[in-house]
């Protein structure tokens, strides 16, 4: 027990220090997740060896992964899946799966590496939506057209591989697999229908649960945790991967509470991001054998390149062909595609399963997990760069400089200033929407009224500065990233 406590203490110390270190890094370009993975690699069995991945730590690791997928499933709006962008996302993921199968099956490189199996195909089609959500929040992308596109395409990049794992990596025959999945689906439907029926009928049980949600009973939180562990346990009993049960629990929770619950979300995020999810990322880093990865650099680089070609390129093409429904600039389409190439949790799950059944060597699994860990750092970084470049409109700037080279300093300054103004304008718009929703629900108190007045003053100041730059405030308000620069 002492060793378990020592390992857990070190893991939680890393979890506590990581956000502080991330905040101190200039530009904040390294997500906390990357620091957790790097610390796990350095302190784990293949590094300094101060973290021992024993049974107790493994259990917390499984619960951390479960909470990660619970929150990922909870972020998914069922209406989004059935909407236009959701359908395009599904079709795009299907194309991605086909491309991955062709590459892994017929490319000699993968055959020589001995990883031309189904597990590698699935790993090449994934998007780490659960990992991306806190990054999107940190970078103020949540609720923007870019953030919505990332979630729409990323949803199928997480849900698709989970279903593929259940079907394609099963050791049962085809009809047995479908029977088990059918039984699991029935259980999930029952878990969703019973509380929904109680909600609609105003059942006394539901009133009891809601009235005691924020007391020492914590009824909704306890039931949510029960739902999660119950479906994860059912997945284990049915010999399905735990991520399927966890993801289903989150999806069911969103179905039961379609408009969300701020109180419940704060508690889930507190338990998840405050305790269990950091354990998962540190232990995932501890599973990386640095020596094995260093001995196969070609596989590491090739896998990351293939992820970009197989996952990012189809997403970019799909958005380019769907410009009428999703009018994002080319730079922003690149941003969405790069974020959707972030992959880790599914890679950890699928390689662990492949190693367990003997279809993949542990050294190969370490290399693929390391590649997934690198994407958690690399793809959001590249996506952030393209996002910032898009708002500066470099092509327009170059044309203006070519037209009047002597004014290049002023042109660069104007482009940078407009980008900053639009960034603040987006934030003000979201703040105003939040205040408006609060006003409808509960009415504004004196403090909120002052905040609303400050928002309005700031908006008028931005409009004034936009006019000074020769820009139409109405145009930039309606289409914040499709503005026009004045001719020089």
CSV table of C-alpha atoms in Angstrom, one decimal:
chain,number,residue,atom,x,y,z
A,1,UNK,CA,0.0,0.0,0.0
A,2,UNK,CA,2.9,2.4,0.7
A,3,UNK,CA,4.3,2.1,-2.8
A,4,UNK,CA,0.8,2.8,-4.3
A,5,UNK,CA,0.5,5.9,-2.1
A,6,UNK,CA,3.9,7.1,-3.1
A,7,UNK,CA,3.2,6.7,-6.8
A,8,UNK,CA,-0.1,8.4,-6.5
A,9,UNK,CA,1.5,11.3,-4.5
A,10,UNK,CA,4.0,11.8,-7.3
A,11,UNK,CA,1.3,11.7,-10.0
A,12,UNK,CA,-0.8,14.3,-8.2
A,13,UNK,CA,2.2,16.5,-7.6
A,14,UNK,CA,2.8,16.5,-11.4
A,15,UNK,CA,-0.9,17.2,-11.9
A,16,UNK,CA,-0.7,20.2,-9.5
A,17,UNK,CA,2.5,21.7,-11.0
A,18,UNK,CA,1.6,21.2,-14.7
A,19,UNK,CA,-0.9,24.1,-15.0
A,20,UNK,CA,1.5,26.4,-13.2
A,21,UNK,CA,4.3,25.5,-15.6
A,22,UNK,CA,2.0,25.8,-18.6
A,23,UNK,CA,1.0,29.3,-17.5
A,24,UNK,CA,4.6,30.4,-17.1
A,25,UNK,CA,5.7,29.3,-20.6
A,26,UNK,CA,5.7,32.4,-22.9
A,27,UNK,CA,2.8,32.2,-25.3
A,28,UNK,CA,1.2,29.3,-23.4
A,29,UNK,CA,1.7,27.1,-26.5
A,30,UNK,CA,2.2,23.9,-24.6
A,31,UNK,CA,-1.1,22.4,-23.3
A,32,UNK,CA,-1.1,20.9,-19.8
A,33,UNK,CA,-1.8,17.5,-21.3
A,34,UNK,CA,1.6,17.5,-23.0
A,35,UNK,CA,3.4,18.3,-19.7
A,36,UNK,CA,1.5,15.4,-17.9
A,37,UNK,CA,2.5,13.0,-20.7
A,38,UNK,CA,6.2,14.2,-20.6
A,39,UNK,CA,6.3,13.9,-16.8
A,40,UNK,CA,4.9,10.4,-16.9
A,41,UNK,CA,7.5,9.3,-19.5
A,42,UNK,CA,10.3,10.8,-17.4
A,43,UNK,CA,9.2,9.4,-14.1
A,44,UNK,CA,7.7,6.1,-15.2
A,45,UNK,CA,9.1,2.6,-15.4
A,46,UNK,CA,11.1,3.4,-18.6
A,47,UNK,CA,12.5,6.6,-17.1
A,48,UNK,CA,13.5,7.3,-13.5
A,49,UNK,CA,11.2,4.6,-12.2
A,50,UNK,CA,9.7,6.6,-9.3
A,51,UNK,CA,6.2,6.0,-10.5
A,52,UNK,CA,5.2,2.4,-10.3
A,53,UNK,CA,2.1,1.4,-12.4
A,54,UNK,CA,0.6,-1.1,-9.9
A,55,UNK,CA,-3.0,-2.4,-9.7
A,56,UNK,CA,-4.2,0.6,-7.7
A,57,UNK,CA,-2.8,3.1,-10.1
A,58,UNK,CA,-4.1,1.0,-13.1
A,59,UNK,CA,-7.6,1.2,-11.6
A,60,UNK,CA,-7.4,5.0,-11.3
A,61,UNK,CA,-6.0,5.1,-14.8
A,62,UNK,CA,-9.0,3.2,-16.1
A,63,UNK,CA,-11.4,5.5,-14.2
A,64,UNK,CA,-9.5,8.5,-15.6
A,65,UNK,CA,-9.9,7.3,-19.2
A,66,UNK,CA,-13.6,6.6,-18.4
A,67,UNK,CA,-14.2,10.1,-17.1
A,68,UNK,CA,-12.4,11.5,-20.2
A,69,UNK,CA,-14.7,9.7,-22.5
A,70,UNK,CA,-17.7,10.5,-20.4
A,71,UNK,CA,-17.0,14.2,-20.7
A,72,UNK,CA,-16.3,13.7,-24.5
A,73,UNK,CA,-19.7,12.0,-24.9
A,74,UNK,CA,-21.4,14.6,-22.8
A,75,UNK,CA,-20.1,17.4,-25.1
A,76,UNK,CA,-21.9,15.8,-28.1
A,77,UNK,CA,-25.3,17.3,-29.0
A,78,UNK,CA,-27.4,14.5,-30.6
A,79,UNK,CA,-28.9,17.1,-32.9
A,80,UNK,CA,-25.4,17.9,-34.1
A,81,UNK,CA,-24.9,14.3,-35.3
A,82,UNK,CA,-28.2,14.4,-37.2
A,83,UNK,CA,-27.5,17.8,-38.7
A,84,UNK,CA,-25.8,18.6,-42.0
A,85,UNK,CA,-22.3,19.0,-40.6
A,86,UNK,CA,-22.7,15.8,-38.5
A,87,UNK,CA,-23.6,13.8,-41.7
A,88,UNK,CA,-20.7,15.3,-43.6
A,89,UNK,CA,-18.4,14.4,-40.6
A,90,UNK,CA,-19.7,10.8,-40.7
A,91,UNK,CA,-19.1,10.5,-44.4
A,92,UNK,CA,-15.6,12.0,-44.0
A,93,UNK,CA,-14.7,9.5,-41.3
A,94,UNK,CA,-15.9,6.7,-43.5
A,95,UNK,CA,-13.6,7.9,-46.3
A,96,UNK,CA,-10.8,8.2,-43.7
A,97,UNK,CA,-11.3,4.6,-42.6
A,98,UNK,CA,-11.1,3.4,-46.2
A,99,UNK,CA,-7.9,5.4,-46.9
A,100,UNK,CA,-6.3,4.0,-43.7
A,101,UNK,CA,-7.1,0.4,-44.7
A,102,UNK,CA,-5.6,1.0,-48.2
A,103,UNK,CA,-2.5,2.6,-46.8
A,104,UNK,CA,-1.9,0.0,-44.0
A,105,UNK,CA,-2.7,-3.0,-46.3
A,106,UNK,CA,-0.8,-2.0,-49.4
A,107,UNK,CA,2.0,0.3,-48.3
A,108,UNK,CA,5.2,-1.8,-48.0
A,109,UNK,CA,6.5,0.3,-45.1
A,110,UNK,CA,3.8,-0.7,-42.7
A,111,UNK,CA,4.0,-4.3,-43.8
A,112,UNK,CA,7.8,-4.3,-43.0
A,113,UNK,CA,7.1,-2.8,-39.6
A,114,UNK,CA,4.7,-5.6,-38.9
A,115,UNK,CA,1.7,-3.3,-38.0
A,116,UNK,CA,-0.6,-3.9,-41.0
A,117,UNK,CA,-3.5,-4.9,-38.8
A,118,UNK,CA,-6.9,-3.5,-38.0
A,119,UNK,CA,-5.6,-1.8,-34.8
A,120,UNK,CA,-3.3,0.4,-36.9
A,121,UNK,CA,-6.2,1.2,-39.3
A,122,UNK,CA,-8.4,2.4,-36.4
A,123,UNK,CA,-5.5,4.4,-34.8
A,124,UNK,CA,-5.1,6.4,-38.0
A,125,UNK,CA,-8.7,7.5,-38.1
A,126,UNK,CA,-9.1,8.9,-34.6
A,127,UNK,CA,-9.6,12.4,-33.1
A,128,UNK,CA,-9.0,12.9,-29.4
A,129,UNK,CA,-12.2,15.0,-28.8
A,130,UNK,CA,-12.0,14.5,-25.0
A,131,UNK,CA,-8.4,15.8,-25.0
A,132,UNK,CA,-9.3,18.7,-27.3
A,133,UNK,CA,-12.2,20.1,-25.3
A,134,UNK,CA,-10.1,21.7,-22.5
A,135,UNK,CA,-7.6,23.0,-25.2
A,136,UNK,CA,-10.5,24.6,-27.1
A,137,UNK,CA,-11.7,26.2,-23.8
A,138,UNK,CA,-8.2,27.5,-23.0
A,139,UNK,CA,-7.9,29.1,-26.4
A,140,UNK,CA,-11.4,30.6,-26.5
A,141,UNK,CA,-12.5,28.5,-29.5
A,142,UNK,CA,-15.5,26.9,-27.8
A,143,UNK,CA,-18.7,28.3,-29.3
A,144,UNK,CA,-17.0,29.8,-32.4
A,145,UNK,CA,-17.6,28.5,-36.0
A,146,UNK,CA,-14.1,26.9,-35.9
A,147,UNK,CA,-14.8,25.3,-32.5
A,148,UNK,CA,-18.2,24.0,-33.7
A,149,UNK,CA,-16.6,22.5,-36.8
A,150,UNK,CA,-13.9,20.8,-34.8
A,151,UNK,CA,-16.5,19.2,-32.5
A,152,UNK,CA,-18.7,18.1,-35.5
A,153,UNK,CA,-15.8,16.4,-37.3
A,154,UNK,CA,-14.1,15.3,-34.2
A,155,UNK,CA,-17.2,13.6,-32.8
A,156,UNK,CA,-17.1,11.0,-35.5
A,157,UNK,CA,-13.3,10.8,-35.2
A,158,UNK,CA,-13.9,9.5,-31.7
A,159,UNK,CA,-17.2,7.7,-32.0
A,160,UNK,CA,-16.3,5.9,-35.2
A,161,UNK,CA,-13.1,4.3,-33.9
A,162,UNK,CA,-14.9,3.3,-30.7
A,163,UNK,CA,-17.5,1.4,-32.7
A,164,UNK,CA,-14.9,0.0,-35.0
A,165,UNK,CA,-12.9,-1.3,-32.0
A,166,UNK,CA,-16.0,-3.1,-30.7
A,167,UNK,CA,-16.8,-4.7,-34.1
A,168,UNK,CA,-13.4,-5.2,-35.8
A,169,UNK,CA,-11.2,-6.1,-32.9
A,170,UNK,CA,-13.7,-8.6,-31.3
A,171,UNK,CA,-12.5,-12.2,-30.9
A,172,UNK,CA,-16.1,-13.4,-31.5
A,173,UNK,CA,-17.7,-14.4,-34.7
A,174,UNK,CA,-19.7,-11.7,-36.6
A,175,UNK,CA,-23.2,-12.7,-35.4
A,176,UNK,CA,-22.0,-13.0,-31.8
A,177,UNK,CA,-20.4,-9.5,-31.9
A,178,UNK,CA,-23.6,-8.0,-33.3
A,179,UNK,CA,-25.7,-9.8,-30.7
A,180,UNK,CA,-23.5,-8.5,-27.9
A,181,UNK,CA,-23.6,-4.9,-29.3
A,182,UNK,CA,-27.3,-5.2,-29.7
A,183,UNK,CA,-27.7,-6.2,-26.0
A,184,UNK,CA,-25.4,-3.4,-25.0
A,185,UNK,CA,-27.5,-0.9,-27.1
A,186,UNK,CA,-30.7,-2.1,-25.4
A,187,UNK,CA,-29.2,-1.5,-22.0
A,188,UNK,CA,-28.1,2.0,-23.0
A,189,UNK,CA,-31.6,2.8,-24.3
A,190,UNK,CA,-33.1,1.7,-21.0
A,191,UNK,CA,-30.6,3.8,-19.2
A,192,UNK,CA,-31.7,6.8,-21.3
A,193,UNK,CA,-35.4,6.2,-21.4
A,194,UNK,CA,-36.2,5.7,-17.7
A,195,UNK,CA,-34.8,9.0,-16.4
A,196,UNK,CA,-36.2,10.9,-19.4
A,197,UNK,CA,-39.6,9.5,-18.8
A,198,UNK,CA,-39.4,10.6,-15.1
A,199,UNK,CA,-38.3,14.1,-16.3
A,200,UNK,CA,-41.3,14.5,-18.6
A,201,UNK,CA,-43.9,13.2,-16.1
A,202,UNK,CA,-42.5,15.2,-13.2
A,203,UNK,CA,-42.1,12.1,-11.1
A,204,UNK,CA,-41.5,12.6,-7.4
A,205,UNK,CA,-38.2,10.7,-7.7
A,206,UNK,CA,-36.9,13.2,-10.2
A,207,UNK,CA,-38.0,16.1,-8.0
A,208,UNK,CA,-36.2,14.4,-5.1
A,209,UNK,CA,-33.0,14.0,-7.2
A,210,UNK,CA,-33.0,17.6,-8.4
A,211,UNK,CA,-33.8,19.1,-4.9
A,212,UNK,CA,-30.9,17.2,-3.4
A,213,UNK,CA,-28.4,17.7,-6.2
A,214,UNK,CA,-26.5,20.3,-4.4
A,215,UNK,CA,-26.8,19.0,-0.8
A,216,UNK,CA,-24.6,16.5,1.0
A,217,UNK,CA,-26.5,13.8,-0.9
A,218,UNK,CA,-25.2,14.9,-4.3
A,219,UNK,CA,-27.9,12.8,-5.9
A,220,UNK,CA,-27.3,13.7,-9.6
A,221,UNK,CA,-23.5,13.4,-9.2
A,222,UNK,CA,-23.8,9.9,-7.6
A,223,UNK,CA,-26.2,8.7,-10.2
A,224,UNK,CA,-24.0,10.0,-13.0
A,225,UNK,CA,-21.0,8.2,-11.5
A,226,UNK,CA,-23.1,5.1,-11.1
A,227,UNK,CA,-24.2,5.3,-14.7
A,228,UNK,CA,-20.6,5.6,-15.8
A,229,UNK,CA,-19.3,2.7,-13.7
A,230,UNK,CA,-22.3,0.5,-14.6
A,231,UNK,CA,-21.8,0.9,-18.3
A,232,UNK,CA,-18.1,0.4,-18.1
A,233,UNK,CA,-18.7,-2.8,-16.0
A,234,UNK,CA,-21.2,-4.0,-18.6
A,235,UNK,CA,-18.6,-3.3,-21.3
A,236,UNK,CA,-16.1,-5.5,-19.4
A,237,UNK,CA,-18.7,-8.3,-18.9
A,238,UNK,CA,-19.5,-8.2,-22.6
A,239,UNK,CA,-15.7,-8.2,-23.3
A,240,UNK,CA,-16.0,-4.8,-25.0
A,241,UNK,CA,-13.5,-2.0,-24.4
A,242,UNK,CA,-14.2,0.2,-21.5
A,243,UNK,CA,-14.2,3.4,-23.7
A,244,UNK,CA,-17.4,2.3,-25.3
A,245,UNK,CA,-19.3,2.2,-22.0
A,246,UNK,CA,-17.8,5.5,-20.9
A,247,UNK,CA,-18.6,7.3,-24.1
A,248,UNK,CA,-22.1,5.8,-24.1
A,249,UNK,CA,-22.6,7.1,-20.5
A,250,UNK,CA,-21.7,10.7,-21.6
A,251,UNK,CA,-23.9,10.5,-24.6
A,252,UNK,CA,-26.8,9.2,-22.5
A,253,UNK,CA,-26.3,12.0,-19.9
A,254,UNK,CA,-26.5,14.6,-22.7
A,255,UNK,CA,-29.7,13.0,-24.0
A,256,UNK,CA,-31.3,13.1,-20.5
A,257,UNK,CA,-30.2,16.7,-20.0
A,258,UNK,CA,-30.2,18.2,-23.5
A,259,UNK,CA,-29.7,21.8,-22.3
A,260,UNK,CA,-26.9,20.7,-19.9
A,261,UNK,CA,-26.5,21.5,-16.2
A,262,UNK,CA,-23.8,23.9,-15.2
A,263,UNK,CA,-23.8,22.6,-11.6
A,264,UNK,CA,-23.3,19.0,-12.7
A,265,UNK,CA,-20.8,19.9,-15.3
A,266,UNK,CA,-18.7,21.8,-12.8
A,267,UNK,CA,-18.7,18.8,-10.5
A,268,UNK,CA,-17.8,16.3,-13.2
A,269,UNK,CA,-15.0,18.5,-14.5
A,270,UNK,CA,-13.8,19.0,-10.9
A,271,UNK,CA,-13.6,15.2,-10.3
A,272,UNK,CA,-12.3,14.5,-13.8
A,273,UNK,CA,-9.8,17.2,-14.6
A,274,UNK,CA,-9.0,17.7,-11.0
A,275,UNK,CA,-8.1,14.1,-10.2
A,276,UNK,CA,-8.7,11.2,-12.4
A,277,UNK,CA,-8.0,12.5,-15.9
A,278,UNK,CA,-4.4,13.8,-15.0
A,279,UNK,CA,-3.8,10.3,-13.6
A,280,UNK,CA,-4.7,8.8,-17.0
A,281,UNK,CA,-2.4,11.1,-18.9
A,282,UNK,CA,0.6,10.6,-16.6
A,283,UNK,CA,0.1,6.8,-16.7
A,284,UNK,CA,-0.2,7.0,-20.5
A,285,UNK,CA,3.1,8.8,-20.6
A,286,UNK,CA,4.6,6.2,-18.2
A,287,UNK,CA,3.7,3.5,-20.7
A,288,UNK,CA,6.0,5.0,-23.4
A,289,UNK,CA,9.3,3.1,-23.7
A,290,UNK,CA,11.6,5.9,-24.8
A,291,UNK,CA,14.4,3.4,-25.8
A,292,UNK,CA,11.9,1.5,-28.0
A,293,UNK,CA,10.7,4.8,-29.6
A,294,UNK,CA,14.2,6.0,-30.2
A,295,UNK,CA,15.1,2.7,-31.9
A,296,UNK,CA,12.2,3.2,-34.5
A,297,UNK,CA,12.3,6.9,-35.4
A,298,UNK,CA,11.1,6.1,-39.0
A,299,UNK,CA,7.9,4.5,-37.7
A,300,UNK,CA,7.3,7.5,-35.3
A,301,UNK,CA,7.6,10.1,-38.1
A,302,UNK,CA,5.7,8.0,-40.7
A,303,UNK,CA,2.8,7.4,-38.4
A,304,UNK,CA,2.4,11.2,-37.6
A,305,UNK,CA,2.7,12.0,-41.4
A,306,UNK,CA,0.1,9.3,-42.2
A,307,UNK,CA,-2.2,10.8,-39.5
A,308,UNK,CA,-2.0,14.1,-41.2
A,309,UNK,CA,-2.5,12.7,-44.7
A,310,UNK,CA,-5.3,10.3,-43.8
A,311,UNK,CA,-7.2,12.4,-41.2
A,312,UNK,CA,-6.4,16.1,-41.9
A,313,UNK,CA,-6.6,16.1,-45.7
A,314,UNK,CA,-10.1,14.5,-46.0
A,315,UNK,CA,-11.4,16.9,-43.4
A,316,UNK,CA,-10.0,19.9,-45.2
A,317,UNK,CA,-11.4,18.6,-48.6
A,318,UNK,CA,-14.8,17.9,-47.1
A,319,UNK,CA,-15.0,21.5,-45.7
A,320,UNK,CA,-13.8,23.0,-49.0
A,321,UNK,CA,-16.5,21.1,-50.9
A,322,UNK,CA,-19.1,22.2,-48.3
A,323,UNK,CA,-18.2,25.9,-48.3
A,324,UNK,CA,-21.8,27.0,-48.9
A,325,UNK,CA,-22.9,25.5,-45.6
A,326,UNK,CA,-19.7,26.2,-43.7
A,327,UNK,CA,-18.2,29.4,-45.1
A,328,UNK,CA,-14.8,29.3,-43.4
A,329,UNK,CA,-11.6,30.7,-45.0
A,330,UNK,CA,-9.0,28.3,-46.3
A,331,UNK,CA,-6.7,29.1,-43.3
A,332,UNK,CA,-9.5,28.3,-40.8
A,333,UNK,CA,-10.3,25.0,-42.7
A,334,UNK,CA,-6.6,24.1,-42.2
A,335,UNK,CA,-7.0,24.9,-38.5
A,336,UNK,CA,-10.0,22.6,-38.1
A,337,UNK,CA,-8.3,19.8,-40.0
A,338,UNK,CA,-5.1,20.1,-37.8
A,339,UNK,CA,-7.1,20.0,-34.6
A,340,UNK,CA,-9.0,17.0,-35.8
A,341,UNK,CA,-5.7,15.2,-36.3
A,342,UNK,CA,-5.0,15.3,-32.5
A,343,UNK,CA,-5.0,11.7,-31.3
A,344,UNK,CA,-4.1,9.9,-28.1
A,345,UNK,CA,-6.7,8.2,-25.9
A,346,UNK,CA,-8.1,5.9,-28.7
A,347,UNK,CA,-4.5,5.0,-29.7
A,348,UNK,CA,-3.8,4.1,-26.1
A,349,UNK,CA,-6.9,1.9,-25.9
A,350,UNK,CA,-6.5,0.2,-29.3
A,351,UNK,CA,-2.8,-0.5,-28.9
A,352,UNK,CA,-3.4,-1.9,-25.4
A,353,UNK,CA,-6.0,-4.2,-26.7
A,354,UNK,CA,-3.8,-5.3,-29.6
A,355,UNK,CA,-0.9,-6.0,-27.3
A,356,UNK,CA,-3.2,-8.0,-25.0
A,357,UNK,CA,-4.5,-10.3,-27.8
A,358,UNK,CA,-1.0,-10.6,-29.2
A,359,UNK,CA,-1.4,-8.8,-32.6
A,360,UNK,CA,1.0,-6.0,-31.8
A,361,UNK,CA,4.4,-5.9,-30.0
A,362,UNK,CA,4.7,-3.7,-26.9
A,363,UNK,CA,7.6,-1.7,-28.5
A,364,UNK,CA,5.4,-0.9,-31.5
A,365,UNK,CA,2.6,0.1,-29.2
A,366,UNK,CA,4.9,2.5,-27.3
A,367,UNK,CA,6.0,4.1,-30.6
A,368,UNK,CA,2.3,4.6,-31.7
A,369,UNK,CA,1.4,6.0,-28.3
A,370,UNK,CA,4.4,8.4,-28.4
A,371,UNK,CA,3.2,9.5,-31.9
A,372,UNK,CA,-0.2,10.2,-30.5
A,373,UNK,CA,1.3,12.1,-27.6
A,374,UNK,CA,3.3,14.3,-30.0
A,375,UNK,CA,0.1,15.1,-31.9
A,376,UNK,CA,-1.4,16.5,-28.7
A,377,UNK,CA,1.4,19.1,-28.7
A,378,UNK,CA,2.0,19.5,-32.4
A,379,UNK,CA,-1.5,19.7,-34.0
A,380,UNK,CA,-3.0,22.3,-31.6
A,381,UNK,CA,0.2,24.4,-32.0
A,382,UNK,CA,0.0,24.3,-35.8
A,383,UNK,CA,-3.7,24.9,-35.6
A,384,UNK,CA,-3.2,27.9,-33.4
A,385,UNK,CA,-0.6,29.3,-35.8
A,386,UNK,CA,-2.9,29.0,-38.8
A,387,UNK,CA,-5.7,30.5,-36.8
A,388,UNK,CA,-3.7,33.6,-36.0
A,389,UNK,CA,-2.3,33.8,-39.6
A,390,UNK,CA,-5.8,33.7,-41.0
A,391,UNK,CA,-6.9,36.7,-39.0
A,392,UNK,CA,-3.9,38.7,-40.3
A,393,UNK,CA,-4.7,37.8,-43.9
A,394,UNK,CA,-1.1,37.5,-45.1
A,395,UNK,CA,-2.0,37.2,-48.8
A,396,UNK,CA,-3.9,40.5,-48.7
A,397,UNK,CA,-1.0,42.1,-46.8
A,398,UNK,CA,1.5,41.0,-49.3
A,399,UNK,CA,-0.6,42.4,-52.2
A,400,UNK,CA,-0.9,45.7,-50.4
A,401,UNK,CA,2.8,45.9,-49.7
A,402,UNK,CA,3.6,45.1,-53.3
A,403,UNK,CA,1.3,47.9,-54.3
A,404,UNK,CA,2.8,50.5,-52.0
A,405,UNK,CA,6.1,49.1,-50.6
A,406,UNK,CA,6.9,52.4,-48.7
A,407,UNK,CA,3.9,51.8,-46.4
A,408,UNK,CA,4.8,48.3,-45.4
A,409,UNK,CA,5.1,49.2,-41.7
A,410,UNK,CA,1.7,50.8,-41.6
A,411,UNK,CA,0.1,47.9,-43.5
A,412,UNK,CA,1.5,45.3,-41.2
A,413,UNK,CA,0.4,47.4,-38.2
A,414,UNK,CA,-3.1,47.7,-39.5
A,415,UNK,CA,-3.5,44.0,-40.2
A,416,UNK,CA,-2.2,43.1,-36.7
A,417,UNK,CA,-4.5,45.7,-35.1
A,418,UNK,CA,-7.6,44.4,-37.0
A,419,UNK,CA,-6.8,40.8,-35.9
A,420,UNK,CA,-6.6,42.0,-32.2
A,421,UNK,CA,-9.9,43.9,-32.6
A,422,UNK,CA,-11.7,41.0,-34.1
A,423,UNK,CA,-10.4,38.7,-31.4
A,424,UNK,CA,-11.8,41.0,-28.7
A,425,UNK,CA,-15.0,41.4,-30.7
A,426,UNK,CA,-15.6,37.7,-30.7
A,427,UNK,CA,-15.1,37.6,-26.9
A,428,UNK,CA,-17.4,40.5,-26.4
A,429,UNK,CA,-20.1,38.9,-28.5
A,430,UNK,CA,-19.9,35.7,-26.5
A,431,UNK,CA,-20.0,37.7,-23.3
A,432,UNK,CA,-23.1,39.6,-24.5
A,433,UNK,CA,-24.8,36.4,-25.4
A,434,UNK,CA,-24.1,35.0,-21.9
A,435,UNK,CA,-25.5,38.2,-20.3
A,436,UNK,CA,-28.6,38.0,-22.5
A,437,UNK,CA,-29.3,34.4,-21.6
A,438,UNK,CA,-28.9,35.3,-17.9
A,439,UNK,CA,-31.3,38.2,-18.3
A,440,UNK,CA,-33.9,35.9,-19.7
A,441,UNK,CA,-33.5,33.3,-17.0
A,442,UNK,CA,-33.1,35.2,-13.8
A,443,UNK,CA,-32.9,39.0,-14.5
A,444,UNK,CA,-29.8,41.1,-14.2
A,445,UNK,CA,-28.7,42.4,-10.8
A,446,UNK,CA,-26.8,45.6,-10.4
A,447,UNK,CA,-23.4,44.1,-11.0
A,448,UNK,CA,-24.5,42.3,-14.2
A,449,UNK,CA,-26.1,45.6,-15.5
A,450,UNK,CA,-22.7,47.4,-15.1
A,451,UNK,CA,-21.0,44.5,-16.9
A,452,UNK,CA,-23.5,44.9,-19.7
A,453,UNK,CA,-22.9,48.6,-19.9
A,454,UNK,CA,-19.1,48.0,-20.1
A,455,UNK,CA,-19.7,45.5,-22.9
A,456,UNK,CA,-21.7,48.0,-24.9
A,457,UNK,CA,-19.1,50.8,-24.3
A,458,UNK,CA,-16.3,48.4,-25.5
A,459,UNK,CA,-18.3,47.5,-28.6
A,460,UNK,CA,-18.8,51.1,-29.5
A,461,UNK,CA,-15.1,51.8,-29.1
A,462,UNK,CA,-14.3,48.8,-31.4
A,463,UNK,CA,-16.7,50.1,-34.0
A,464,UNK,CA,-15.1,53.5,-33.9
A,465,UNK,CA,-11.6,52.0,-34.4
A,466,UNK,CA,-12.8,49.8,-37.2
A,467,UNK,CA,-14.2,52.9,-39.0
A,468,UNK,CA,-10.9,54.6,-38.6
A,469,UNK,CA,-9.3,51.6,-40.4
A,470,UNK,CA,-11.9,51.9,-43.2
A,471,UNK,CA,-13.8,48.8,-42.2
A,472,UNK,CA,-17.6,48.4,-41.9
A,473,UNK,CA,-18.5,47.5,-38.3
A,474,UNK,CA,-21.7,45.9,-39.4
A,475,UNK,CA,-19.9,43.6,-41.9
A,476,UNK,CA,-17.3,42.5,-39.3
A,477,UNK,CA,-20.0,41.9,-36.7
A,478,UNK,CA,-22.0,39.6,-39.0
A,479,UNK,CA,-19.0,37.9,-40.6
A,480,UNK,CA,-16.1,38.4,-38.1
A,481,UNK,CA,-13.5,36.6,-40.3
A,482,UNK,CA,-14.6,37.7,-43.8
A,483,UNK,CA,-13.9,41.4,-43.6
A,484,UNK,CA,-12.4,43.6,-46.4
A,485,UNK,CA,-9.3,45.7,-46.1
A,486,UNK,CA,-9.3,49.2,-47.6
A,487,UNK,CA,-7.4,49.6,-50.9
A,488,UNK,CA,-4.1,51.5,-50.5
